[in-house]
Amino acid sequence: MHPNARVIWRNMLRNEGFALVTGAAHRIGREIVLYLSKQGYNIVIHYRDSLEEAEKTMQIALDSGAASVHLIHRDLFCYEAARTLVSDAVAITGMQCWLLVNNAAVFENDSFPMATFDSMEKHMRVNFYAPWVLSQDFYQGVIESKNTSDVNVAYNFCIVNLIDKMVMDLRKDFFSYNISKKCLWFLTQIMASTMSPDVRVNAIAPGMIVKNSRQSEYHFQSIRSEAPLGSSGECEDICGALDYILKAKAVTGQLLMIDGGMHLQ
């Protein structure tokens, strides 16, 4: 833990906080940051390799109304890097972290016969271990605040995990990825039960929202069009789901499928 983090948690006299979004330099993470910026929030953008994209996202967020934006670099494959992310973000901002969005992910294709220990470990470290560790530290900060009498704790503390509509499938491809996301969904439910009533924990499962690097535009659009609703959704639908979760104070331990009904097929 950062040496100043505990002091900051205990001496916070203002009812201010920040949202931490992992993997937020581009794609869905960036859209979440831009949604939060339009609400006027303080935001910490986590990134790994995409410094230039992270800086662009930061500037757009500031132009869109964010109260403040900070960048923080970490490789979440490394346990030590994940372990200090939340407390270092607290130290950098001088604020309480009230929202953690675990969005960063590894997404590579393998199958049960071809999967290796290395491929499974790579997915589990980023997609499961990192959210688990970040959530532990987030929760510790909440308890620190709750147990400090001079802090006005009036936050809507939330953790939102970005999962995948695959968690409802028995797919044979993307084996390691799918296993790691299923584990994250199970963790979501355990945390929701454990952290209540202090923190609400929910998950969002996108379908085919953003084209990946392996897809042609034709393949991407053809799969999207097969959804029962005619489309598997847009980034704005993910942000709409997040908006609902933040406002729905009686909702915890839930998974919102944003896939146009693809999980029903």
Short mmCIF file of C-alpha atoms in Angstrom, two decimals:
data_model
loop_
_atom_site.label_atom_id
_atom_site.label_comp_id
_atom_site.label_asym_id
_atom_site.label_seq_id
_atom_site.Cartn_x
_atom_site.Cartn_y
_atom_site.Cartn_z
CA MET A 1 0.00 0.00 0.00
CA HIS A 2 1.22 3.53 -0.77
CA PRO A 3 2.52 5.07 2.51
CA ASN A 4 0.23 8.09 2.19
CA ALA A 5 -2.94 6.22 1.26
CA ARG A 6 -4.07 5.41 4.81
CA VAL A 7 -3.54 9.02 5.94
CA ILE A 8 -5.54 10.34 3.01
CA TRP A 9 -8.42 7.96 3.66
CA ARG A 10 -8.54 9.01 7.33
CA ASN A 11 -8.19 12.74 6.76
CA MET A 12 -10.61 13.19 3.89
CA LEU A 13 -12.88 16.03 4.91
CA ARG A 14 -14.57 16.70 1.58
CA ASN A 15 -17.38 14.67 0.11
CA GLU A 16 -15.47 14.04 -3.11
CA GLY A 17 -14.29 10.87 -4.75
CA PHE A 18 -13.06 9.44 -8.00
CA ALA A 19 -13.89 6.64 -10.40
CA LEU A 20 -11.10 4.25 -11.42
CA VAL A 21 -11.52 2.55 -14.81
CA THR A 22 -9.00 -0.08 -15.85
CA GLY A 23 -8.08 -0.60 -19.49
CA ALA A 24 -9.56 2.82 -20.20
CA ALA A 25 -7.36 4.18 -22.97
CA HIS A 26 -9.56 2.92 -25.81
CA ARG A 27 -12.54 0.78 -26.86
CA ILE A 28 -15.26 0.22 -24.24
CA GLY A 29 -13.06 1.54 -21.42
CA ARG A 30 -12.73 4.88 -23.18
CA GLU A 31 -16.49 5.12 -23.73
CA ILE A 32 -17.07 4.49 -20.03
CA VAL A 33 -14.63 7.26 -19.16
CA LEU A 34 -16.39 9.66 -21.52
CA TYR A 35 -19.78 8.78 -20.01
CA LEU A 36 -18.43 9.46 -16.51
CA SER A 37 -16.82 12.70 -17.66
CA LYS A 38 -20.18 14.01 -18.87
CA GLN A 39 -21.49 13.45 -15.34
CA GLY A 40 -18.71 15.69 -14.02
CA TYR A 41 -16.84 13.00 -12.08
CA ASN A 42 -13.21 12.84 -11.07
CA ILE A 43 -11.66 9.99 -13.06
CA VAL A 44 -8.49 7.91 -12.97
CA ILE A 45 -7.64 6.25 -16.28
CA HIS A 46 -5.59 3.08 -16.03
CA TYR A 47 -3.63 1.98 -19.10
CA ARG A 48 -0.87 -0.50 -19.91
CA ASP A 49 0.80 0.21 -23.28
CA SER A 50 -1.41 2.86 -24.87
CA LEU A 51 0.00 6.10 -23.41
CA GLU A 52 -0.84 8.16 -26.50
CA GLU A 53 -4.41 6.85 -26.55
CA ALA A 54 -4.72 7.39 -22.80
CA GLU A 55 -3.62 11.02 -23.16
CA LYS A 56 -6.17 11.55 -25.92
CA THR A 57 -8.89 10.03 -23.79
CA MET A 58 -7.87 12.23 -20.87
CA GLN A 59 -8.12 15.38 -22.97
CA ILE A 60 -11.50 14.43 -24.43
CA ALA A 61 -12.75 13.63 -20.92
CA LEU A 62 -11.65 17.02 -19.62
CA ASP A 63 -13.28 18.74 -22.59
CA SER A 64 -16.46 16.74 -21.91
CA GLY A 65 -16.82 17.99 -18.35
CA ALA A 66 -14.77 15.73 -16.07
CA ALA A 67 -13.89 17.49 -12.82
CA SER A 68 -10.38 16.03 -13.01
CA VAL A 69 -8.58 13.25 -14.86
CA HIS A 70 -5.41 11.41 -13.89
CA LEU A 71 -3.48 8.72 -15.75
CA ILE A 72 -1.89 5.74 -14.06
CA HIS A 73 0.23 3.09 -15.77
CA ARG A 74 0.24 -0.54 -14.64
CA ASP A 75 0.73 -3.97 -16.18
CA LEU A 76 -2.02 -5.94 -14.44
CA PHE A 77 -0.31 -9.21 -15.34
CA CYS A 78 2.05 -8.36 -12.48
CA TYR A 79 0.53 -9.04 -9.06
CA GLU A 80 2.60 -6.32 -7.34
CA ALA A 81 1.44 -3.74 -9.88
CA ALA A 82 -2.21 -4.64 -9.36
CA ARG A 83 -1.78 -4.71 -5.58
CA THR A 84 -0.84 -1.01 -5.40
CA LEU A 85 -3.09 0.42 -8.12
CA VAL A 86 -6.02 1.52 -5.98
CA SER A 87 -3.98 2.93 -3.10
CA ASP A 88 -1.65 4.76 -5.50
CA ALA A 89 -4.66 6.25 -7.29
CA VAL A 90 -5.96 7.44 -3.91
CA ALA A 91 -2.57 8.99 -3.16
CA ILE A 92 -2.38 10.70 -6.57
CA THR A 93 -5.85 12.22 -6.39
CA GLY A 94 -6.11 12.83 -2.64
CA MET A 95 -9.66 11.49 -2.84
CA GLN A 96 -11.73 8.45 -1.95
CA CYS A 97 -12.28 5.86 -4.70
CA TRP A 98 -16.05 5.39 -4.87
CA LEU A 99 -16.34 3.52 -8.19
CA LEU A 100 -14.11 0.75 -9.55
CA VAL A 101 -14.76 -0.46 -13.09
CA ASN A 102 -12.76 -3.61 -13.85
CA ASN A 103 -12.62 -3.42 -17.62
CA ALA A 104 -9.04 -4.37 -18.57
CA ALA A 105 -8.85 -7.80 -20.19
CA VAL A 106 -6.79 -10.24 -22.20
CA PHE A 107 -8.74 -11.74 -25.11
CA GLU A 108 -6.92 -14.44 -27.04
CA ASN A 109 -8.21 -17.55 -28.76
CA ASP A 110 -7.38 -21.09 -27.70
CA SER A 111 -9.27 -24.34 -27.14
CA PHE A 112 -9.36 -27.00 -24.44
CA PRO A 113 -7.03 -29.39 -26.33
CA MET A 114 -4.57 -26.62 -27.22
CA ALA A 115 -4.65 -24.52 -24.03
CA THR A 116 -1.43 -24.31 -22.02
CA PHE A 117 -0.61 -23.26 -18.47
CA ASP A 118 0.87 -20.04 -19.87
CA SER A 119 -2.25 -19.17 -21.88
CA MET A 120 -4.52 -19.86 -18.91
CA GLU A 121 -2.29 -17.92 -16.52
CA LYS A 122 -2.15 -14.94 -18.87
CA HIS A 123 -5.94 -14.69 -18.95
CA MET A 124 -6.48 -15.46 -15.28
CA ARG A 125 -3.93 -12.91 -14.06
CA VAL A 126 -5.53 -9.97 -15.90
CA ASN A 127 -9.17 -11.05 -16.16
CA PHE A 128 -9.61 -12.58 -12.70
CA TYR A 129 -6.71 -12.08 -10.29
CA ALA A 130 -6.37 -8.33 -10.97
CA PRO A 131 -10.08 -7.53 -10.42
CA TRP A 132 -10.00 -9.63 -7.25
CA VAL A 133 -6.94 -7.78 -5.86
CA LEU A 134 -8.21 -4.34 -6.91
CA SER A 135 -11.57 -5.06 -5.32
CA GLN A 136 -9.92 -6.12 -2.07
CA ASP A 137 -8.01 -2.85 -1.87
CA PHE A 138 -11.10 -0.86 -2.87
CA TYR A 139 -13.07 -2.52 -0.07
CA GLN A 140 -10.29 -1.86 2.43
CA GLY A 141 -10.52 1.83 1.57
CA VAL A 142 -14.27 1.78 2.12
CA ILE A 143 -13.86 0.18 5.54
CA GLU A 144 -11.13 2.69 6.43
CA SER A 145 -13.53 5.52 5.63
CA LYS A 146 -16.46 3.92 7.43
CA ASN A 147 -14.42 3.44 10.58
CA THR A 148 -13.15 7.04 10.61
CA SER A 149 -15.50 9.32 12.50
CA ASP A 150 -14.31 12.59 10.93
CA VAL A 151 -15.08 11.49 7.38
CA ASN A 152 -18.47 12.19 5.85
CA VAL A 153 -19.07 8.91 4.03
CA ALA A 154 -21.93 9.65 1.68
CA TYR A 155 -20.69 7.69 -1.30
CA ASN A 156 -22.53 5.26 -3.50
CA PHE A 157 -19.69 2.75 -3.39
CA CYS A 158 -19.80 0.46 -6.43
CA ILE A 159 -17.72 -2.12 -8.24
CA VAL A 160 -18.68 -2.96 -11.81
CA ASN A 161 -16.99 -5.87 -13.58
CA LEU A 162 -17.01 -6.05 -17.38
CA ILE A 163 -17.50 -9.71 -18.21
CA ASP A 164 -18.76 -11.16 -21.51
CA LYS A 165 -21.92 -12.72 -22.83
CA MET A 166 -19.78 -15.87 -23.28
CA VAL A 167 -20.24 -16.64 -19.57
CA MET A 168 -23.68 -18.00 -20.52
CA ASP A 169 -22.26 -20.17 -23.33
CA LEU A 170 -20.52 -23.54 -23.45
CA ARG A 171 -18.19 -22.41 -26.21
CA LYS A 172 -15.25 -24.46 -27.39
CA ASP A 173 -13.18 -21.53 -28.64
CA PHE A 174 -11.59 -18.80 -26.48
CA PHE A 175 -11.30 -21.43 -23.75
CA SER A 176 -8.94 -19.65 -21.34
CA TYR A 177 -10.70 -16.32 -21.82
CA ASN A 178 -14.11 -17.84 -21.19
CA ILE A 179 -12.94 -19.65 -18.03
CA SER A 180 -11.41 -16.45 -16.65
CA LYS A 181 -14.60 -14.47 -17.26
CA LYS A 182 -16.77 -17.18 -15.71
CA CYS A 183 -14.54 -16.98 -12.64
CA LEU A 184 -14.99 -13.20 -12.58
CA TRP A 185 -18.77 -13.58 -12.68
CA PHE A 186 -18.62 -16.03 -9.75
CA LEU A 187 -16.35 -13.57 -7.89
CA THR A 188 -18.87 -10.79 -8.57
CA GLN A 189 -21.59 -12.71 -6.76
CA ILE A 190 -19.35 -13.63 -3.82
CA MET A 191 -18.19 -10.03 -3.44
CA ALA A 192 -21.74 -8.69 -3.66
CA SER A 193 -22.71 -10.89 -0.74
CA THR A 194 -19.54 -10.23 1.26
CA MET A 195 -19.38 -6.46 0.80
CA SER A 196 -23.03 -5.69 1.47
CA PRO A 197 -24.26 -3.27 2.68
CA ASP A 198 -21.15 -1.12 2.18
CA VAL A 199 -20.47 -1.78 -1.52
CA ARG A 200 -22.71 -2.84 -4.38
CA VAL A 201 -21.05 -5.20 -6.88
CA ASN A 202 -22.51 -5.90 -10.31
CA ALA A 203 -21.41 -7.02 -13.76
CA ILE A 204 -22.04 -6.02 -17.35
CA ALA A 205 -21.71 -8.62 -20.10
CA PRO A 206 -21.25 -7.07 -23.55
CA GLY A 207 -21.93 -9.00 -26.70
CA MET A 208 -20.34 -8.14 -30.04
CA ILE A 209 -19.95 -4.42 -29.35
CA VAL A 210 -16.53 -3.48 -30.74
CA LYS A 211 -14.71 -5.19 -33.61
CA ASN A 212 -11.56 -7.00 -32.55
CA SER A 213 -8.31 -7.03 -34.51
CA ARG A 214 -8.92 -10.54 -35.88
CA GLN A 215 -12.25 -9.68 -37.51
CA SER A 216 -13.11 -8.23 -40.88
CA GLU A 217 -15.83 -5.60 -40.91
CA TYR A 218 -18.07 -8.01 -42.82
CA HIS A 219 -17.63 -10.79 -40.25
CA PHE A 220 -18.20 -8.34 -37.39
CA GLN A 221 -21.42 -6.93 -38.81
CA SER A 222 -22.78 -10.30 -39.91
CA ILE A 223 -22.48 -11.75 -36.39
CA ARG A 224 -24.00 -8.63 -34.84
CA SER A 225 -26.98 -8.81 -37.17
CA GLU A 226 -27.77 -12.36 -36.01
CA ALA A 227 -28.81 -11.13 -32.55
CA PRO A 228 -32.55 -11.59 -31.85
CA LEU A 229 -32.95 -7.81 -31.62
CA GLY A 230 -31.16 -7.34 -34.94
CA SER A 231 -28.04 -5.87 -33.34
CA SER A 232 -25.85 -6.85 -30.42
CA GLY A 233 -25.70 -3.29 -29.10
CA GLU A 234 -23.45 -0.25 -29.02
CA CYS A 235 -21.05 1.29 -26.53
CA GLU A 236 -23.80 3.69 -25.49
CA ASP A 237 -25.80 0.66 -24.34
CA ILE A 238 -22.92 -0.35 -22.06
CA CYS A 239 -22.87 3.16 -20.63
CA GLY A 240 -26.64 3.02 -20.20
CA ALA A 241 -26.24 -0.18 -18.20
CA LEU A 242 -23.59 1.47 -16.04
CA ASP A 243 -25.86 4.47 -15.53
CA TYR A 244 -28.63 2.16 -14.34
CA ILE A 245 -26.33 0.31 -11.95
CA LEU A 246 -25.07 3.53 -10.39
CA LYS A 247 -28.60 4.82 -9.83
CA ALA A 248 -30.28 1.56 -8.78
CA LYS A 249 -29.43 1.54 -5.08
CA ALA A 250 -31.25 -1.77 -4.47
CA VAL A 251 -29.31 -3.71 -7.13
CA THR A 252 -26.29 -5.86 -6.30
CA GLY A 253 -24.94 -9.22 -7.48
CA GLN A 254 -26.57 -8.80 -10.89
CA LEU A 255 -25.37 -9.44 -14.44
CA LEU A 256 -26.73 -7.20 -17.19
CA MET A 257 -26.49 -8.85 -20.62
CA ILE A 258 -25.95 -6.17 -23.27
CA ASP A 259 -25.94 -8.35 -26.38
CA GLY A 260 -29.22 -7.88 -28.21
CA GLY A 261 -30.39 -11.25 -26.90
CA MET A 262 -27.46 -13.25 -28.28
CA HIS A 263 -27.18 -15.22 -25.02
CA LEU A 264 -30.63 -16.68 -25.75
CA GLN A 265 -29.47 -18.42 -28.92
#
